[in-house]
Amino acid sequence: MIGFLIGLACGAGELYLLTLLTRAVQKERAGAIPLIVLAKLALLAAAFVPVIVFARNELLWCGVGVTATLIVGAFVVNWKNRRSGEGDQ
């Protein structure tokens, strides 16, 4: 269960960084893009390495937590943006 909770926390951070990355790409901020990508990789490593070292049998649940948070979070962010009118161009 601890792997799943770590995955949920990592997924939330990944979703936040993903929204920052998409905004940086849309606004053509080339300097910020590599930094955000490196932060995403570091966050993913910070979540998976402790699970691999200390709770290897929870690795699958960590991955499930990350992907579930990213999928559900993307739908929530999209729904929120559409309701507030940010998605209209």
Short mmCIF file of N, CA, C and O in Angstrom, two decimals:
data_model
loop_
_atom_site.label_atom_id
_atom_site.label_comp_id
_atom_site.label_asym_id
_atom_site.label_seq_id
_atom_site.Cartn_x
_atom_site.Cartn_y
_atom_site.Cartn_z
N MET A 1 0.82 -1.20 0.00
CA MET A 1 0.00 0.00 0.00
C MET A 1 0.86 1.26 0.00
O MET A 1 0.46 2.27 -0.56
N ILE A 2 2.04 1.19 0.60
CA ILE A 2 2.91 2.36 0.63
C ILE A 2 3.37 2.73 -0.77
O ILE A 2 3.51 3.91 -1.10
N GLY A 3 3.59 1.73 -1.62
CA GLY A 3 3.99 2.01 -3.00
C GLY A 3 2.91 2.78 -3.75
O GLY A 3 3.20 3.69 -4.54
N PHE A 4 1.66 2.42 -3.51
CA PHE A 4 0.54 3.11 -4.16
C PHE A 4 0.47 4.56 -3.70
O PHE A 4 0.27 5.47 -4.50
N LEU A 5 0.66 4.80 -2.41
CA LEU A 5 0.62 6.17 -1.88
C LEU A 5 1.77 7.01 -2.42
O LEU A 5 1.59 8.18 -2.76
N ILE A 6 2.95 6.41 -2.51
CA ILE A 6 4.09 7.11 -3.10
C ILE A 6 3.79 7.42 -4.56
O ILE A 6 4.09 8.50 -5.07
N GLY A 7 3.19 6.47 -5.26
CA GLY A 7 2.81 6.68 -6.66
C GLY A 7 1.80 7.80 -6.82
O GLY A 7 1.89 8.59 -7.77
N LEU A 8 0.82 7.88 -5.93
CA LEU A 8 -0.16 8.96 -5.99
C LEU A 8 0.50 10.33 -5.80
O LEU A 8 0.21 11.28 -6.53
N ALA A 9 1.41 10.41 -4.84
CA ALA A 9 2.11 11.67 -4.59
C ALA A 9 2.99 12.04 -5.78
O ALA A 9 3.02 13.21 -6.21
N CYS A 10 3.69 11.07 -6.33
CA CYS A 10 4.54 11.31 -7.49
C CYS A 10 3.69 11.71 -8.70
O CYS A 10 4.06 12.61 -9.45
N GLY A 11 2.57 11.06 -8.89
CA GLY A 11 1.69 11.39 -10.00
C GLY A 11 1.16 12.81 -9.91
O GLY A 11 1.05 13.50 -10.93
N ALA A 12 0.86 13.26 -8.70
CA ALA A 12 0.38 14.64 -8.53
C ALA A 12 1.49 15.63 -8.89
O ALA A 12 1.23 16.63 -9.57
N GLY A 13 2.70 15.35 -8.46
CA GLY A 13 3.82 16.21 -8.83
C GLY A 13 4.10 16.18 -10.32
O GLY A 13 4.38 17.21 -10.93
N GLU A 14 4.00 14.99 -10.91
CA GLU A 14 4.21 14.86 -12.36
C GLU A 14 3.13 15.63 -13.13
O GLU A 14 3.43 16.24 -14.15
N LEU A 15 1.91 15.59 -12.66
CA LEU A 15 0.83 16.32 -13.33
C LEU A 15 1.08 17.82 -13.25
O LEU A 15 0.90 18.54 -14.25
N TYR A 16 1.51 18.30 -12.11
CA TYR A 16 1.83 19.73 -11.97
C TYR A 16 2.95 20.12 -12.93
O TYR A 16 2.85 21.13 -13.63
N LEU A 17 4.01 19.31 -12.96
CA LEU A 17 5.12 19.61 -13.86
C LEU A 17 4.71 19.49 -15.32
O LEU A 17 5.20 20.23 -16.17
N LEU A 18 3.80 18.58 -15.62
CA LEU A 18 3.31 18.44 -16.99
C LEU A 18 2.53 19.68 -17.42
O LEU A 18 2.68 20.15 -18.55
N THR A 19 1.72 20.24 -16.54
CA THR A 19 1.01 21.47 -16.89
C THR A 19 1.99 22.63 -17.07
O THR A 19 1.81 23.45 -17.97
N LEU A 20 3.03 22.68 -16.23
CA LEU A 20 4.06 23.71 -16.42
C LEU A 20 4.76 23.52 -17.76
O LEU A 20 5.05 24.51 -18.46
N LEU A 21 5.04 22.29 -18.11
CA LEU A 21 5.72 22.00 -19.37
C LEU A 21 4.86 22.40 -20.57
O LEU A 21 5.36 23.01 -21.52
N THR A 22 3.59 22.08 -20.54
CA THR A 22 2.73 22.44 -21.67
C THR A 22 2.60 23.96 -21.79
O THR A 22 2.58 24.50 -22.91
N ARG A 23 2.51 24.65 -20.68
CA ARG A 23 2.46 26.12 -20.74
C ARG A 23 3.76 26.70 -21.28
O ARG A 23 3.74 27.67 -22.04
N ALA A 24 4.89 26.13 -20.88
CA ALA A 24 6.19 26.61 -21.37
C ALA A 24 6.31 26.38 -22.87
O ALA A 24 6.85 27.24 -23.59
N VAL A 25 5.83 25.25 -23.36
CA VAL A 25 5.89 24.98 -24.80
C VAL A 25 4.96 25.92 -25.55
O VAL A 25 5.33 26.47 -26.59
N GLN A 26 3.77 26.16 -25.03
CA GLN A 26 2.81 27.03 -25.70
C GLN A 26 3.31 28.47 -25.75
O GLN A 26 3.06 29.18 -26.72
N LYS A 27 4.01 28.91 -24.70
CA LYS A 27 4.51 30.29 -24.66
C LYS A 27 5.92 30.42 -25.21
O LYS A 27 6.52 31.48 -25.12
N GLU A 28 6.43 29.32 -25.79
CA GLU A 28 7.74 29.29 -26.43
C GLU A 28 8.87 29.75 -25.50
O GLU A 28 9.74 30.52 -25.91
N ARG A 29 8.87 29.26 -24.28
CA ARG A 29 9.95 29.55 -23.33
C ARG A 29 10.95 28.40 -23.39
O ARG A 29 10.89 27.47 -22.59
N ALA A 30 11.86 28.49 -24.34
CA ALA A 30 12.78 27.38 -24.61
C ALA A 30 13.73 27.11 -23.45
O ALA A 30 14.16 25.98 -23.26
N GLY A 31 14.05 28.09 -22.66
CA GLY A 31 14.97 27.89 -21.55
C GLY A 31 14.37 27.08 -20.40
O GLY A 31 15.09 26.37 -19.69
N ALA A 32 13.07 27.17 -20.24
CA ALA A 32 12.42 26.48 -19.13
C ALA A 32 12.12 25.02 -19.44
O ALA A 32 12.02 24.19 -18.52
N ILE A 33 12.02 24.68 -20.70
CA ILE A 33 11.61 23.33 -21.09
C ILE A 33 12.57 22.26 -20.60
O ILE A 33 12.15 21.29 -19.96
N PRO A 34 13.89 22.37 -20.85
CA PRO A 34 14.79 21.32 -20.35
C PRO A 34 14.81 21.21 -18.83
O PRO A 34 14.93 20.11 -18.29
N LEU A 35 14.66 22.34 -18.14
CA LEU A 35 14.65 22.30 -16.68
C LEU A 35 13.42 21.55 -16.15
O LEU A 35 13.53 20.77 -15.20
N ILE A 36 12.29 21.78 -16.76
CA ILE A 36 11.07 21.10 -16.32
C ILE A 36 11.16 19.60 -16.63
O ILE A 36 10.75 18.76 -15.82
N VAL A 37 11.71 19.26 -17.79
CA VAL A 37 11.86 17.84 -18.15
C VAL A 37 12.81 17.15 -17.16
O VAL A 37 12.54 16.03 -16.71
N LEU A 38 13.90 17.81 -16.80
CA LEU A 38 14.82 17.24 -15.81
C LEU A 38 14.15 17.09 -14.45
O LEU A 38 14.38 16.11 -13.73
N ALA A 39 13.32 18.07 -14.08
CA ALA A 39 12.60 17.98 -12.81
C ALA A 39 11.62 16.81 -12.83
O ALA A 39 11.46 16.10 -11.82
N LYS A 40 10.97 16.58 -13.98
CA LYS A 40 10.05 15.45 -14.10
C LYS A 40 10.79 14.13 -13.94
O LYS A 40 10.33 13.23 -13.25
N LEU A 41 11.95 14.01 -14.58
CA LEU A 41 12.75 12.79 -14.45
C LEU A 41 13.24 12.58 -13.02
O LEU A 41 13.24 11.46 -12.51
N ALA A 42 13.67 13.67 -12.38
CA ALA A 42 14.15 13.57 -11.00
C ALA A 42 13.02 13.16 -10.06
O ALA A 42 13.23 12.35 -9.14
N LEU A 43 11.83 13.69 -10.27
CA LEU A 43 10.69 13.32 -9.43
C LEU A 43 10.33 11.86 -9.61
O LEU A 43 10.05 11.15 -8.64
N LEU A 44 10.35 11.40 -10.84
CA LEU A 44 10.05 10.00 -11.11
C LEU A 44 11.09 9.09 -10.45
O LEU A 44 10.74 8.07 -9.85
N ALA A 45 12.35 9.47 -10.53
CA ALA A 45 13.41 8.68 -9.88
C ALA A 45 13.27 8.73 -8.37
O ALA A 45 13.47 7.72 -7.69
N ALA A 46 12.90 9.90 -7.85
CA ALA A 46 12.74 10.04 -6.40
C ALA A 46 11.59 9.18 -5.88
O ALA A 46 11.58 8.80 -4.71
N ALA A 47 10.65 8.86 -6.72
CA ALA A 47 9.54 8.01 -6.30
C ALA A 47 9.88 6.54 -6.46
O ALA A 47 9.63 5.72 -5.57
N PHE A 48 10.46 6.17 -7.59
CA PHE A 48 10.68 4.76 -7.89
C PHE A 48 11.90 4.16 -7.19
O PHE A 48 11.86 2.99 -6.82
N VAL A 49 12.95 4.93 -7.02
CA VAL A 49 14.17 4.36 -6.41
C VAL A 49 13.92 3.87 -4.98
O VAL A 49 14.28 2.74 -4.64
N PRO A 50 13.29 4.66 -4.10
CA PRO A 50 13.04 4.11 -2.76
C PRO A 50 12.12 2.90 -2.76
O PRO A 50 12.31 1.97 -1.97
N VAL A 51 11.15 2.89 -3.66
CA VAL A 51 10.25 1.74 -3.74
C VAL A 51 11.03 0.51 -4.20
O VAL A 51 10.86 -0.59 -3.67
N ILE A 52 11.91 0.68 -5.18
CA ILE A 52 12.71 -0.45 -5.67
C ILE A 52 13.63 -0.96 -4.58
O ILE A 52 13.79 -2.17 -4.39
N VAL A 53 14.25 -0.06 -3.84
CA VAL A 53 15.23 -0.45 -2.82
C VAL A 53 14.56 -1.05 -1.58
O VAL A 53 14.99 -2.08 -1.07
N PHE A 54 13.50 -0.41 -1.10
CA PHE A 54 12.94 -0.80 0.20
C PHE A 54 11.66 -1.64 0.12
O PHE A 54 11.36 -2.36 1.07
N ALA A 55 10.91 -1.53 -0.94
CA ALA A 55 9.65 -2.27 -1.02
C ALA A 55 9.43 -2.74 -2.45
O ALA A 55 8.49 -2.31 -3.13
N ARG A 56 10.30 -3.62 -2.91
CA ARG A 56 10.27 -4.05 -4.31
C ARG A 56 8.92 -4.66 -4.71
O ARG A 56 8.47 -4.50 -5.83
N ASN A 57 8.26 -5.34 -3.78
CA ASN A 57 6.97 -5.95 -4.12
C ASN A 57 5.86 -4.91 -4.30
O ASN A 57 4.78 -5.26 -4.75
N GLU A 58 6.11 -3.66 -3.98
CA GLU A 58 5.14 -2.58 -4.16
C GLU A 58 5.37 -1.79 -5.45
O GLU A 58 4.69 -0.80 -5.70
N LEU A 59 6.33 -2.22 -6.26
CA LEU A 59 6.70 -1.47 -7.46
C LEU A 59 5.53 -1.33 -8.44
O LEU A 59 5.30 -0.25 -9.00
N LEU A 60 4.81 -2.40 -8.65
CA LEU A 60 3.66 -2.33 -9.56
C LEU A 60 2.64 -1.32 -9.07
O LEU A 60 2.11 -0.52 -9.85
N TRP A 61 2.36 -1.32 -7.76
CA TRP A 61 1.38 -0.39 -7.22
C TRP A 61 1.86 1.05 -7.29
O TRP A 61 1.05 1.98 -7.44
N CYS A 62 3.15 1.26 -7.21
CA CYS A 62 3.68 2.61 -7.38
C CYS A 62 3.41 3.09 -8.81
O CYS A 62 2.96 4.21 -9.01
N GLY A 63 3.65 2.24 -9.78
CA GLY A 63 3.36 2.59 -11.18
C GLY A 63 1.88 2.83 -11.42
O GLY A 63 1.50 3.74 -12.16
N VAL A 64 1.05 2.01 -10.79
CA VAL A 64 -0.41 2.20 -10.92
C VAL A 64 -0.82 3.54 -10.32
O VAL A 64 -1.65 4.26 -10.90
N GLY A 65 -0.24 3.91 -9.19
CA GLY A 65 -0.57 5.19 -8.57
C GLY A 65 -0.17 6.37 -9.43
O GLY A 65 -0.93 7.34 -9.57
N VAL A 66 1.01 6.29 -10.03
CA VAL A 66 1.47 7.39 -10.89
C VAL A 66 0.55 7.53 -12.10
O VAL A 66 0.07 8.63 -12.40
N THR A 67 0.29 6.43 -12.79
CA THR A 67 -0.51 6.52 -14.01
C THR A 67 -1.97 6.88 -13.71
O THR A 67 -2.57 7.66 -14.45
N ALA A 68 -2.52 6.35 -12.63
CA ALA A 68 -3.91 6.68 -12.29
C ALA A 68 -4.05 8.17 -11.97
O ALA A 68 -5.01 8.81 -12.42
N THR A 69 -3.09 8.71 -11.24
CA THR A 69 -3.16 10.13 -10.91
C THR A 69 -3.01 10.99 -12.16
O THR A 69 -3.72 11.99 -12.32
N LEU A 70 -2.12 10.60 -13.06
CA LEU A 70 -1.95 11.37 -14.30
C LEU A 70 -3.20 11.32 -15.17
O LEU A 70 -3.62 12.34 -15.72
N ILE A 71 -3.81 10.16 -15.29
CA ILE A 71 -4.99 10.04 -16.15
C ILE A 71 -6.17 10.80 -15.55
O ILE A 71 -6.80 11.62 -16.22
N VAL A 72 -6.49 10.52 -14.30
CA VAL A 72 -7.63 11.19 -13.66
C VAL A 72 -7.36 12.69 -13.54
O VAL A 72 -8.24 13.51 -13.80
N GLY A 73 -6.14 13.04 -13.18
CA GLY A 73 -5.79 14.45 -13.04
C GLY A 73 -5.89 15.21 -14.35
O GLY A 73 -6.30 16.36 -14.39
N ALA A 74 -5.50 14.58 -15.46
CA ALA A 74 -5.60 15.23 -16.76
C ALA A 74 -7.05 15.51 -17.11
O ALA A 74 -7.38 16.58 -17.65
N PHE A 75 -7.94 14.57 -16.81
CA PHE A 75 -9.36 14.81 -17.05
C PHE A 75 -9.88 15.94 -16.19
O PHE A 75 -10.65 16.79 -16.65
N VAL A 76 -9.47 15.98 -14.93
CA VAL A 76 -9.93 17.04 -14.02
C VAL A 76 -9.42 18.40 -14.46
O VAL A 76 -10.17 19.38 -14.49
N VAL A 77 -8.15 18.49 -14.82
CA VAL A 77 -7.57 19.76 -15.28
C VAL A 77 -8.26 20.22 -16.56
O VAL A 77 -8.60 21.40 -16.70
N ASN A 78 -8.50 19.30 -17.48
CA ASN A 78 -9.17 19.65 -18.73
C ASN A 78 -10.60 20.13 -18.46
O ASN A 78 -11.04 21.14 -19.02
N TRP A 79 -11.31 19.43 -17.61
CA TRP A 79 -12.68 19.82 -17.27
C TRP A 79 -12.70 21.20 -16.60
O TRP A 79 -13.52 22.04 -16.94
N LYS A 80 -11.77 21.43 -15.69
CA LYS A 80 -11.68 22.73 -15.00
C LYS A 80 -11.38 23.85 -15.98
O LYS A 80 -12.00 24.92 -15.92
N ASN A 81 -10.45 23.61 -16.90
CA ASN A 81 -10.09 24.63 -17.88
C ASN A 81 -11.24 24.92 -18.83
O ASN A 81 -11.45 26.07 -19.22
N ARG A 82 -11.99 23.92 -19.21
CA ARG A 82 -13.13 24.15 -20.10
C ARG A 82 -14.23 24.94 -19.40
O ARG A 82 -14.89 25.77 -20.01
N ARG A 83 -14.45 24.64 -18.13
CA ARG A 83 -15.50 25.38 -17.40
C ARG A 83 -15.12 26.82 -17.15
O ARG A 83 -15.97 27.69 -17.13
N SER A 84 -13.82 27.09 -16.97
CA SER A 84 -13.40 28.46 -16.73
C SER A 84 -13.16 29.22 -18.02
O SER A 84 -12.92 30.43 -17.98
N GLY A 85 -13.19 28.53 -19.17
CA GLY A 85 -13.04 29.21 -20.45
C GLY A 85 -11.60 29.32 -20.92
O GLY A 85 -11.33 29.95 -21.93
N GLU A 86 -10.65 28.72 -20.21
CA GLU A 86 -9.24 28.79 -20.62
C GLU A 86 -8.99 28.00 -21.89
O GLU A 86 -8.09 28.33 -22.65
N GLY A 87 -9.74 26.95 -22.13
CA GLY A 87 -9.52 26.09 -23.28
C GLY A 87 -10.03 26.68 -24.59
O GLY A 87 -9.72 26.21 -25.66
N ASP A 88 -10.83 27.74 -24.53
CA ASP A 88 -11.37 28.35 -25.75
C ASP A 88 -10.34 29.26 -26.38
O ASP A 88 -9.76 30.11 -25.73
N GLN A 89 -10.12 29.09 -27.64
CA GLN A 89 -9.14 29.92 -28.36
C GLN A 89 -9.83 30.69 -29.45
O GLN A 89 -10.57 30.24 -30.18
#
